[in-house]
Amino acid sequence: MPIIKQADLIQSVADALQYISYYHAPDFIQAMADAYEREESPAAKDAIRQILVNSRMCAEGHRPICQDTGIVTVFAKVGMNVRWNAEMSLAEMINEGVRRAYNHPDNKLRASIVADPAFDRKNTHDNTPAVIHIDLVPGDEVEIAVAAKGGGSENKAALTMLNPSDSIVDWILETVPEMGAGWCPPGMLGIGIGGTAEKAVVLAKESLFEPIDIHEIRARGPKTKLEALRLEILDKVNALGIGAQGLGGLTTVLDVKIKDYPTHAASLPVAVIPNCAATRHAHFVLNGSGPATLEPPSLDLWPKLEYQPSSDARRVNLDTLTREEVASWQPGERLLLSGKMLTGRDAAHKRLSQIIEAGKPLPAGLDFKNRVIYYVGPVDPVKGEVVGPAGPTTATRMDKFTELMLAKTGLIAMVGKAERGPAAIESIRKHGAAYLMAVGGAAYLVSKAIRASRIVAFEDLGMEAIYEFEVRDMPVTVAVDARGVSVHETGPAEWRARIGGIPVRVG
Ligand code: SF4
C-alpha cells in the first residue's frame, strides 16, 4: 500500500507551479508556432511573434511568462488505496506548495490573491488559497493537475442555462465576441456541457487541462459528435476574425476542448472559459516513491525567432510628448516609446478617483500632465533586475476612470491590453488623447524595455502602486487614436470580411 509523504506532495506542487510559470507546454508551443506560420495579418503576426519570443526567453531565464502569475487551481484524484504520512489536510499541503512556489527566492511570482473579495480585498501575499477539487478514485496513486490561471482570461468565463432545443454553437458565437481581447488570444476555449450550473463550469475548467489535439482530429476526421462539435466551433470562432490580441487575424483559438455530463431533461447548462496566451498547467503522479519531477522541454521546440522592433515604427520621446504629437498618431501605427511613463491599475485608479472627487491634491511628486500611464502590475524583481515581467493588464477595467483622468489630470495617453469600451473611446476622442496597446502574454519581453523603476505613490498597494518607469524602445500599437478610431473594431471587421464571414446571430 503506497504511503504519500506530506513533504513530497508540498514539494511537487511547488515545483510544478515554478515549472509552469516559465515553461509553456510543448503542444502549446507547437500550436502557437503553427498559428504564427499561418497568420497573414501583420499586426496579429507581430503579436504572436512577441508571444513566442517571450515564451522562449522565459524558458531560458526561468522567469514568468506573464506578470499575472495566476490563481492556482488544482484537480486532485486520490487513489482509495493510498495512505498518508501527513499532519496537514490535503488542501493545507497544496496551499503550502503554493506558498513555497510563489515566494521562491530565484523566481518570485506575483501574489495576486485578495481575501475578503467583496470588501477590503486584502492581498494574502503568498497567492493562497488555491481553488481545489478533490476526487476519490480507485487505485494506488495520487494524480494532481495544477494550473495558474490569469485574471484577464478567467474574467471572461461565461455560463448560460440554455433551453434543450437551443444551439450551443450559436451561444458560443454570440459570447466570444463579447469577451473582447482581455483574455489575450490566441488561446483555447474550454467548454462544459450538462450537469448543473456549477458542474458545467467545473467541466469547462477541467477540459482546459487536456492537450491540444485538434489538428489530429482534423487530419483523421472526427470520430464522435463531440469531436465534430469541437471542430465546428473552432472553425466558426476563427472565422470571426478576432485574431491575436483582438487585432484582427486568422487565429483566435488554437483548440476547443469540451467535457460533458448527463443533465436534467429540462436543462442545457453550457459554460465557456478561455485560456490565454499564458496557458499554464502541469500534471504529476505520486505513488510513494518521492516527489514528482517534471522534465524541462527541449529548447529546440521553439521556432528560431527573434524580436526586433519594426523598422517602420515611429520613435516617441515620452519626456517631450505633446497633445499635437499624440493627435498625429494613426490607428494601427507601431510606436517605440522611450522616456518616463507612470503606471497604475485598478486599486491606484480607485484611490486617485477618490482623491480627485474629494477635491484634494494628488500625492507629492505625482503629476500626469502630458504624460502616459501604463496599466501594469509587475512581478517583483530578482537578481539585479530593474523590474520583473511587466506586461499590460486589461484596459477595459480602467474605462470607468478614463473620463476623470483625461479631464482632470492632463493625462494624454494610456497603455494597456485589449479593447476600450464606447464611453472610454468617446472620452479619448473628446480630449484628443490616445490608447496604446502592448502585447498581453509577452511580459518578460516587455520588461526588457524598462531601464529604471521607482515608486511614486501608494507604496502600500504593492504591485498596484504607482511607479515611474523609464523605458527604451518599448513596442506598442496605436489602438485608439485621437479621433476615436479603435483597431479592435476595424481589425476584426476587416479580417472577418477577408476570411469570408459566416452568419453570426447577435442578441
Ligand atoms: S496572457 Fe493575458 S490573460 Fe493571460 S495571464 Fe497574462 S495578462 Fe492575463
Coordinates of N, CA and C in Angstrom, one line a residue, residues 36 39 41-51 307-310 334 439 475 477:
Y36 N 1.6 31.1 -36.0 CA 2.5 32.1 -36.5 C 2.7 31.9 -38.0
E39 N -0.4 32.8 -40.0 CA -1.0 34.2 -39.9 C -0.7 35.1 -41.0
S41 N -2.3 38.4 -41.1 CA -2.5 39.8 -40.6 C -1.1 40.3 -40.0
P42 N -0.5 41.3 -40.5 CA 0.8 41.7 -39.9 C 0.7 42.1 -38.5
A43 N -0.4 42.7 -38.0 CA -0.4 43.1 -36.6 C -0.5 41.8 -35.7
A44 N -1.4 40.9 -36.1 CA -1.5 39.6 -35.4 C -0.2 38.8 -35.4
K45 N 0.4 38.8 -36.5 CA 1.6 38.0 -36.7 C 2.7 38.6 -35.8
D46 N 2.8 39.9 -35.7 CA 3.8 40.6 -34.8 C 3.5 40.2 -33.4
A47 N 2.2 40.2 -33.0 CA 1.8 39.8 -31.6 C 2.2 38.4 -31.3
I48 N 1.9 37.5 -32.2 CA 2.3 36.1 -32.0 C 3.8 35.9 -31.9
R49 N 4.5 36.6 -32.7 CA 5.9 36.6 -32.6 C 6.4 37.0 -31.3
Q50 N 5.9 38.1 -30.7 CA 6.3 38.5 -29.4 C 6.0 37.5 -28.3
I51 N 4.8 36.8 -28.5 CA 4.4 35.8 -27.5 C 5.4 34.6 -27.6
Y307 N 13.0 39.0 -31.7 CA 12.1 40.1 -31.8 C 12.9 41.4 -31.9
Q308 N 12.8 42.0 -33.1 CA 13.4 43.2 -33.4 C 12.3 44.2 -33.6
P309 N 12.3 45.4 -32.9 CA 11.3 46.4 -33.2 C 11.2 46.7 -34.6
S310 N 10.0 46.8 -35.1 CA 9.8 47.0 -36.6 C 10.5 48.3 -37.0
R334 N 2.7 51.5 -35.4 CA 3.6 50.9 -34.3 C 4.5 52.0 -33.8
V439 N 1.5 43.9 -26.0 CA 1.0 42.5 -26.1 C 0.9 41.8 -24.8
P475 N 7.8 48.6 -27.5 CA 6.9 48.5 -28.6 C 5.4 48.5 -28.3
T477 N 1.3 49.5 -30.0 CA 0.5 49.8 -31.3 C -0.6 50.8 -30.9

